[in-house]
Amino acid sequence: MNPLSATSWLSSLGTAGVFLVLFAETGLLVGFFLPGDSLLFTAGLFCTTSASAPVHLSLPLVLVASVAGAISGAQVGFVLGRRGGRALLGKVGNPQLHRGIERAEELFSRYGYAKAIVLARFVPVVRTVLNPLAGILDVPARTFLVWQVLGGLLWSVGVTLAGYVLGASIPGIDQYLLPIIAVVVVVSLIPLALELRRGRKRSSDEH
């Protein structure tokens, strides 16, 4: 199984793959590379295929699995951050994760707890590191829970339903799955690219 492929996860594990990927991506630092956005969108598409198709999923089950994975993963990440402290992130050696940490810190300083927690859900890598970082920064547990649940619902349900609506509107669209996933991945990286660009601009302005 290819861990970078949304189709591979879904064809191998079905709905369970949705839960596992979202839990690992949002709760465990090692899951930062997993295909959260493309997996949700692809799962939504697979809910519109015929029962005889190679991969066919149930929309209600996918929604339950995605919400459960996104919310429980984020909460685990928060608890790990609160208990592990800076030592947890200090062990991070991946440059991509370090950039994600910087972006997450900028989100907190610029937007405050509530908006940062919700916005981070839509930014790859940042949604992985922001949850333990919130625990490290002593974000009130109740505040984190409320806003991570809201953000988790908006992200997981919204992206899944986008795939479902597109699949239901265009018959046979699963034949073009690879280019569609490529577009979803590119679109999901736009917020991260914009944040990186803003960060470089601020750094150049300061110097």
PDB file of C-alpha atoms in Angstrom:
ATOM      1  CA  MET A   1       0.000   0.000   0.000  1.00  0.00           C
ATOM      2  CA  ASN A   2       1.227   3.475  -0.880  1.00  0.00           C
ATOM      3  CA  PRO A   3       0.777   5.724   2.217  1.00  0.00           C
ATOM      4  CA  LEU A   4       0.877   8.843   0.014  1.00  0.00           C
ATOM      5  CA  SER A   5      -2.034   7.653  -2.136  1.00  0.00           C
ATOM      6  CA  ALA A   6      -5.594   8.387  -1.039  1.00  0.00           C
ATOM      7  CA  THR A   7      -6.903   5.734  -3.442  1.00  0.00           C
ATOM      8  CA  SER A   8      -4.549   3.149  -1.955  1.00  0.00           C
ATOM      9  CA  TRP A   9      -5.792   3.803   1.581  1.00  0.00           C
ATOM     10  CA  LEU A  10      -9.439   3.629   0.540  1.00  0.00           C
ATOM     11  CA  SER A  11      -9.136   0.546  -1.660  1.00  0.00           C
ATOM     12  CA  SER A  12      -7.188  -1.313   1.043  1.00  0.00           C
ATOM     13  CA  LEU A  13      -8.996  -0.244   4.237  1.00  0.00           C
ATOM     14  CA  GLY A  14     -12.191   1.460   3.111  1.00  0.00           C
ATOM     15  CA  THR A  15     -13.860   3.652   5.707  1.00  0.00           C
ATOM     16  CA  ALA A  16     -11.346   2.574   8.353  1.00  0.00           C
ATOM     17  CA  GLY A  17      -8.636   4.188   6.220  1.00  0.00           C
ATOM     18  CA  VAL A  18     -10.442   7.526   6.494  1.00  0.00           C
ATOM     19  CA  PHE A  19     -10.369   7.396  10.281  1.00  0.00           C
ATOM     20  CA  LEU A  20      -6.754   6.219  10.502  1.00  0.00           C
ATOM     21  CA  VAL A  21      -5.347   8.820   8.101  1.00  0.00           C
ATOM     22  CA  LEU A  22      -7.167  11.744   9.687  1.00  0.00           C
ATOM     23  CA  PHE A  23      -6.303  10.616  13.212  1.00  0.00           C
ATOM     24  CA  ALA A  24      -2.616  10.235  12.375  1.00  0.00           C
ATOM     25  CA  GLU A  25      -2.396  13.438  10.329  1.00  0.00           C
ATOM     26  CA  THR A  26      -3.994  15.623  12.990  1.00  0.00           C
ATOM     27  CA  GLY A  27      -2.813  13.822  16.130  1.00  0.00           C
ATOM     28  CA  LEU A  28       0.659  12.425  15.474  1.00  0.00           C
ATOM     29  CA  LEU A  29       3.600  14.436  14.151  1.00  0.00           C
ATOM     30  CA  VAL A  30       4.699  11.450  12.067  1.00  0.00           C
ATOM     31  CA  GLY A  31       1.476  11.728  10.079  1.00  0.00           C
ATOM     32  CA  PHE A  32       2.186  15.152   8.556  1.00  0.00           C
ATOM     33  CA  PHE A  33       2.802  13.648   5.083  1.00  0.00           C
ATOM     34  CA  LEU A  34      -0.510  11.768   4.870  1.00  0.00           C
ATOM     35  CA  PRO A  35      -3.070  12.801   2.190  1.00  0.00           C
ATOM     36  CA  GLY A  36      -5.816  14.288   4.370  1.00  0.00           C
ATOM     37  CA  ASP A  37      -7.462  16.639   1.862  1.00  0.00           C
ATOM     38  CA  SER A  38      -7.250  14.356  -1.145  1.00  0.00           C
ATOM     39  CA  LEU A  39      -8.417  11.368   0.910  1.00  0.00           C
ATOM     40  CA  LEU A  40     -11.545  13.187   2.099  1.00  0.00           C
ATOM     41  CA  PHE A  41     -12.360  14.390  -1.400  1.00  0.00           C
ATOM     42  CA  THR A  42     -11.717  10.967  -2.941  1.00  0.00           C
ATOM     43  CA  ALA A  43     -13.800   9.254  -0.274  1.00  0.00           C
ATOM     44  CA  GLY A  44     -16.672  11.579  -1.179  1.00  0.00           C
ATOM     45  CA  LEU A  45     -16.289  10.626  -4.846  1.00  0.00           C
ATOM     46  CA  PHE A  46     -16.274   6.914  -3.994  1.00  0.00           C
ATOM     47  CA  CYS A  47     -19.600   7.339  -2.228  1.00  0.00           C
ATOM     48  CA  THR A  48     -21.172   8.062  -5.623  1.00  0.00           C
ATOM     49  CA  THR A  49     -19.833   4.975  -7.451  1.00  0.00           C
ATOM     50  CA  SER A  50     -22.029   1.952  -8.119  1.00  0.00           C
ATOM     51  CA  ALA A  51     -22.112  -0.898  -5.631  1.00  0.00           C
ATOM     52  CA  SER A  52     -20.281  -3.068  -8.172  1.00  0.00           C
ATOM     53  CA  ALA A  53     -17.395  -0.610  -8.562  1.00  0.00           C
ATOM     54  CA  PRO A  54     -13.911  -1.597  -7.292  1.00  0.00           C
ATOM     55  CA  VAL A  55     -14.297   0.899  -4.426  1.00  0.00           C
ATOM     56  CA  HIS A  56     -17.691   1.971  -3.129  1.00  0.00           C
ATOM     57  CA  LEU A  57     -18.188   3.683   0.213  1.00  0.00           C
ATOM     58  CA  SER A  58     -21.170   4.690   2.328  1.00  0.00           C
ATOM     59  CA  LEU A  59     -21.495   8.456   2.742  1.00  0.00           C
ATOM     60  CA  PRO A  60     -22.878   8.332   6.330  1.00  0.00           C
ATOM     61  CA  LEU A  61     -20.079   5.986   7.433  1.00  0.00           C
ATOM     62  CA  VAL A  62     -17.405   8.102   5.729  1.00  0.00           C
ATOM     63  CA  LEU A  63     -18.723  11.251   7.418  1.00  0.00           C
ATOM     64  CA  VAL A  64     -18.722   9.562  10.834  1.00  0.00           C
ATOM     65  CA  ALA A  65     -15.197   8.192  10.313  1.00  0.00           C
ATOM     66  CA  SER A  66     -13.840  11.511   9.060  1.00  0.00           C
ATOM     67  CA  VAL A  67     -15.325  13.560  11.890  1.00  0.00           C
ATOM     68  CA  ALA A  68     -14.204  11.016  14.501  1.00  0.00           C
ATOM     69  CA  GLY A  69     -10.661  10.873  13.105  1.00  0.00           C
ATOM     70  CA  ALA A  70     -10.287  14.639  12.761  1.00  0.00           C
ATOM     71  CA  ILE A  71     -11.634  15.491  16.213  1.00  0.00           C
ATOM     72  CA  SER A  72     -10.046  12.673  18.222  1.00  0.00           C
ATOM     73  CA  GLY A  73      -6.703  13.134  16.453  1.00  0.00           C
ATOM     74  CA  ALA A  74      -6.569  16.837  17.229  1.00  0.00           C
ATOM     75  CA  GLN A  75      -7.430  16.202  20.870  1.00  0.00           C
ATOM     76  CA  VAL A  76      -4.686  13.586  21.196  1.00  0.00           C
ATOM     77  CA  GLY A  77      -2.205  16.018  19.627  1.00  0.00           C
ATOM     78  CA  PHE A  78      -3.227  18.681  22.144  1.00  0.00           C
ATOM     79  CA  VAL A  79      -2.774  16.308  25.100  1.00  0.00           C
ATOM     80  CA  LEU A  80       0.620  15.157  23.816  1.00  0.00           C
ATOM     81  CA  GLY A  81       1.725  18.772  23.488  1.00  0.00           C
ATOM     82  CA  ARG A  82       0.577  19.661  26.983  1.00  0.00           C
ATOM     83  CA  ARG A  83       2.308  16.675  28.540  1.00  0.00           C
ATOM     84  CA  GLY A  84       5.401  16.563  26.342  1.00  0.00           C
ATOM     85  CA  GLY A  85       6.049  20.285  26.184  1.00  0.00           C
ATOM     86  CA  ARG A  86       8.706  21.808  23.969  1.00  0.00           C
ATOM     87  CA  ALA A  87      10.725  18.589  24.134  1.00  0.00           C
ATOM     88  CA  LEU A  88       8.169  17.006  21.793  1.00  0.00           C
ATOM     89  CA  LEU A  89       8.679  19.559  19.034  1.00  0.00           C
ATOM     90  CA  GLY A  90      12.372  19.884  19.857  1.00  0.00           C
ATOM     91  CA  LYS A  91      12.907  16.364  18.530  1.00  0.00           C
ATOM     92  CA  VAL A  92      11.474  17.303  15.153  1.00  0.00           C
ATOM     93  CA  GLY A  93      14.172  17.120  12.498  1.00  0.00           C
ATOM     94  CA  ASN A  94      12.070  17.467   9.355  1.00  0.00           C
ATOM     95  CA  PRO A  95      12.422  20.941   7.748  1.00  0.00           C
ATOM     96  CA  GLN A  96       8.818  20.822   6.519  1.00  0.00           C
ATOM     97  CA  LEU A  97       7.576  20.290  10.062  1.00  0.00           C
ATOM     98  CA  HIS A  98       9.755  23.147  11.324  1.00  0.00           C
ATOM     99  CA  ARG A  99       8.190  25.466   8.740  1.00  0.00           C
ATOM    100  CA  GLY A 100       4.772  24.244   9.830  1.00  0.00           C
ATOM    101  CA  ILE A 101       5.593  25.098  13.444  1.00  0.00           C
ATOM    102  CA  GLU A 102       6.608  28.614  12.422  1.00  0.00           C
ATOM    103  CA  ARG A 103       3.392  29.083  10.461  1.00  0.00           C
ATOM    104  CA  ALA A 104       1.309  27.756  13.350  1.00  0.00           C
ATOM    105  CA  GLU A 105       2.945  30.197  15.766  1.00  0.00           C
ATOM    106  CA  GLU A 106       2.265  33.035  13.330  1.00  0.00           C
ATOM    107  CA  LEU A 107      -1.392  32.014  13.070  1.00  0.00           C
ATOM    108  CA  PHE A 108      -1.754  32.139  16.854  1.00  0.00           C
ATOM    109  CA  SER A 109      -0.078  35.544  17.134  1.00  0.00           C
ATOM    110  CA  ARG A 110      -1.996  37.045  14.213  1.00  0.00           C
ATOM    111  CA  TYR A 111      -5.495  35.616  14.640  1.00  0.00           C
ATOM    112  CA  GLY A 112      -5.769  34.480  18.254  1.00  0.00           C
ATOM    113  CA  TYR A 113      -6.728  31.035  19.480  1.00  0.00           C
ATOM    114  CA  ALA A 114     -10.186  30.564  17.959  1.00  0.00           C
ATOM    115  CA  LYS A 115      -9.573  31.626  14.380  1.00  0.00           C
ATOM    116  CA  ALA A 116      -6.105  30.038  14.251  1.00  0.00           C
ATOM    117  CA  ILE A 117      -7.417  26.632  15.381  1.00  0.00           C
ATOM    118  CA  VAL A 118     -10.158  26.683  12.730  1.00  0.00           C
ATOM    119  CA  LEU A 119      -7.991  28.027   9.892  1.00  0.00           C
ATOM    120  CA  ALA A 120      -5.203  25.522  10.581  1.00  0.00           C
ATOM    121  CA  ARG A 121      -7.521  22.671   9.603  1.00  0.00           C
ATOM    122  CA  PHE A 122      -7.311  23.772   5.976  1.00  0.00           C
ATOM    123  CA  VAL A 123      -3.515  24.101   5.816  1.00  0.00           C
ATOM    124  CA  PRO A 124      -1.469  20.893   5.322  1.00  0.00           C
ATOM    125  CA  VAL A 125       1.305  20.291   7.889  1.00  0.00           C
ATOM    126  CA  VAL A 126       0.085  23.262   9.953  1.00  0.00           C
ATOM    127  CA  ARG A 127      -2.961  21.231  11.019  1.00  0.00           C
ATOM    128  CA  THR A 128      -0.530  18.552  12.232  1.00  0.00           C
ATOM    129  CA  VAL A 129       1.687  20.753  14.409  1.00  0.00           C
ATOM    130  CA  LEU A 130      -0.811  23.332  15.655  1.00  0.00           C
ATOM    131  CA  ASN A 131      -2.581  20.882  17.973  1.00  0.00           C
ATOM    132  CA  PRO A 132       0.469  19.920  20.078  1.00  0.00           C
ATOM    133  CA  LEU A 133       1.631  23.533  19.888  1.00  0.00           C
ATOM    134  CA  ALA A 134      -1.702  24.631  21.397  1.00  0.00           C
ATOM    135  CA  GLY A 135      -1.026  22.287  24.308  1.00  0.00           C
ATOM    136  CA  ILE A 136       2.493  23.640  24.730  1.00  0.00           C
ATOM    137  CA  LEU A 137       1.251  27.244  24.728  1.00  0.00           C
ATOM    138  CA  ASP A 138      -1.335  26.406  27.424  1.00  0.00           C
ATOM    139  CA  VAL A 139      -4.352  27.245  25.286  1.00  0.00           C
ATOM    140  CA  PRO A 140      -7.344  26.701  27.640  1.00  0.00           C
ATOM    141  CA  ALA A 141      -8.575  23.122  27.171  1.00  0.00           C
ATOM    142  CA  ARG A 142     -12.215  24.173  26.796  1.00  0.00           C
ATOM    143  CA  THR A 143     -11.325  26.825  24.204  1.00  0.00           C
ATOM    144  CA  PHE A 144      -9.280  24.350  22.204  1.00  0.00           C
ATOM    145  CA  LEU A 145     -11.985  21.679  22.337  1.00  0.00           C
ATOM    146  CA  VAL A 146     -14.758  23.986  21.146  1.00  0.00           C
ATOM    147  CA  TRP A 147     -12.839  25.447  18.215  1.00  0.00           C
ATOM    148  CA  GLN A 148     -11.067  22.277  17.132  1.00  0.00           C
ATOM    149  CA  VAL A 149     -14.453  20.503  16.989  1.00  0.00           C
ATOM    150  CA  LEU A 150     -15.874  23.323  14.875  1.00  0.00           C
ATOM    151  CA  GLY A 151     -12.840  23.371  12.598  1.00  0.00           C
ATOM    152  CA  GLY A 152     -12.810  19.586  12.365  1.00  0.00           C
ATOM    153  CA  LEU A 153     -16.458  19.493  11.330  1.00  0.00           C
ATOM    154  CA  LEU A 154     -16.068  22.229   8.715  1.00  0.00           C
ATOM    155  CA  TRP A 155     -12.982  20.610   7.195  1.00  0.00           C
ATOM    156  CA  SER A 156     -13.877  16.923   7.244  1.00  0.00           C
ATOM    157  CA  VAL A 157     -17.546  17.255   6.316  1.00  0.00           C
ATOM    158  CA  GLY A 158     -16.985  20.122   3.863  1.00  0.00           C
ATOM    159  CA  VAL A 159     -14.235  18.467   1.807  1.00  0.00           C
ATOM    160  CA  THR A 160     -16.013  15.081   1.801  1.00  0.00           C
ATOM    161  CA  LEU A 161     -19.296  16.595   0.635  1.00  0.00           C
ATOM    162  CA  ALA A 162     -17.458  18.575  -2.058  1.00  0.00           C
ATOM    163  CA  GLY A 163     -16.212  15.286  -3.508  1.00  0.00           C
ATOM    164  CA  TYR A 164     -19.627  13.702  -3.152  1.00  0.00           C
ATOM    165  CA  VAL A 165     -21.456  16.566  -4.855  1.00  0.00           C
ATOM    166  CA  LEU A 166     -18.985  16.608  -7.732  1.00  0.00           C
ATOM    167  CA  GLY A 167     -19.250  12.840  -8.160  1.00  0.00           C
ATOM    168  CA  ALA A 168     -23.052  12.932  -8.055  1.00  0.00           C
ATOM    169  CA  SER A 169     -23.201  15.807 -10.551  1.00  0.00           C
ATOM    170  CA  ILE A 170     -20.876  14.338 -13.195  1.00  0.00           C
ATOM    171  CA  PRO A 171     -21.494  10.654 -14.061  1.00  0.00           C
ATOM    172  CA  GLY A 172     -18.332   8.608 -14.569  1.00  0.00           C
ATOM    173  CA  ILE A 173     -16.096  11.243 -12.992  1.00  0.00           C
ATOM    174  CA  ASP A 174     -14.206   8.496 -11.118  1.00  0.00           C
ATOM    175  CA  GLN A 175     -12.533   7.733 -14.461  1.00  0.00           C
ATOM    176  CA  TYR A 176     -10.655  11.019 -14.071  1.00  0.00           C
ATOM    177  CA  LEU A 177      -9.731  10.431 -10.430  1.00  0.00           C
ATOM    178  CA  LEU A 178      -5.964  10.976 -10.687  1.00  0.00           C
ATOM    179  CA  PRO A 179      -6.092  14.441 -12.310  1.00  0.00           C
ATOM    180  CA  ILE A 180      -8.862  15.471  -9.910  1.00  0.00           C
ATOM    181  CA  ILE A 181      -6.787  14.406  -6.890  1.00  0.00           C
ATOM    182  CA  ALA A 182      -3.805  16.299  -8.314  1.00  0.00           C
ATOM    183  CA  VAL A 183      -5.924  19.456  -8.505  1.00  0.00           C
ATOM    184  CA  VAL A 184      -7.193  18.954  -4.937  1.00  0.00           C
ATOM    185  CA  VAL A 185      -3.638  18.548  -3.640  1.00  0.00           C
ATOM    186  CA  VAL A 186      -2.483  21.704  -5.436  1.00  0.00           C
ATOM    187  CA  VAL A 187      -5.464  23.707  -4.145  1.00  0.00           C
ATOM    188  CA  SER A 188      -4.908  22.451  -0.593  1.00  0.00           C
ATOM    189  CA  LEU A 189      -1.301  23.650  -0.725  1.00  0.00           C
ATOM    190  CA  ILE A 190      -2.252  27.197  -1.758  1.00  0.00           C
ATOM    191  CA  PRO A 191      -2.875  28.423   1.833  1.00  0.00           C
ATOM    192  CA  LEU A 192       0.514  27.072   2.911  1.00  0.00           C
ATOM    193  CA  ALA A 193       2.242  28.700  -0.068  1.00  0.00           C
ATOM    194  CA  LEU A 194       0.575  32.031   0.713  1.00  0.00           C
ATOM    195  CA  GLU A 195       1.669  31.814   4.354  1.00  0.00           C
ATOM    196  CA  LEU A 196       5.248  31.051   3.305  1.00  0.00           C
ATOM    197  CA  ARG A 197       5.207  33.999   0.931  1.00  0.00           C
ATOM    198  CA  ARG A 198       3.897  36.342   3.625  1.00  0.00           C
ATOM    199  CA  GLY A 199       6.529  35.062   6.046  1.00  0.00           C
ATOM    200  CA  ARG A 200       9.359  35.746   3.581  1.00  0.00           C
ATOM    201  CA  LYS A 201       7.981  39.195   2.834  1.00  0.00           C
ATOM    202  CA  ARG A 202       7.802  40.083   6.527  1.00  0.00           C
ATOM    203  CA  SER A 203      11.354  38.828   7.050  1.00  0.00           C
ATOM    204  CA  SER A 204      12.669  40.927   4.135  1.00  0.00           C
ATOM    205  CA  ASP A 205      10.788  43.996   5.396  1.00  0.00           C
ATOM    206  CA  GLU A 206      12.309  43.603   8.867  1.00  0.00           C
ATOM    207  CA  HIS A 207      15.795  43.485   7.392  1.00  0.00           C
TER     208      HIS A 207
END
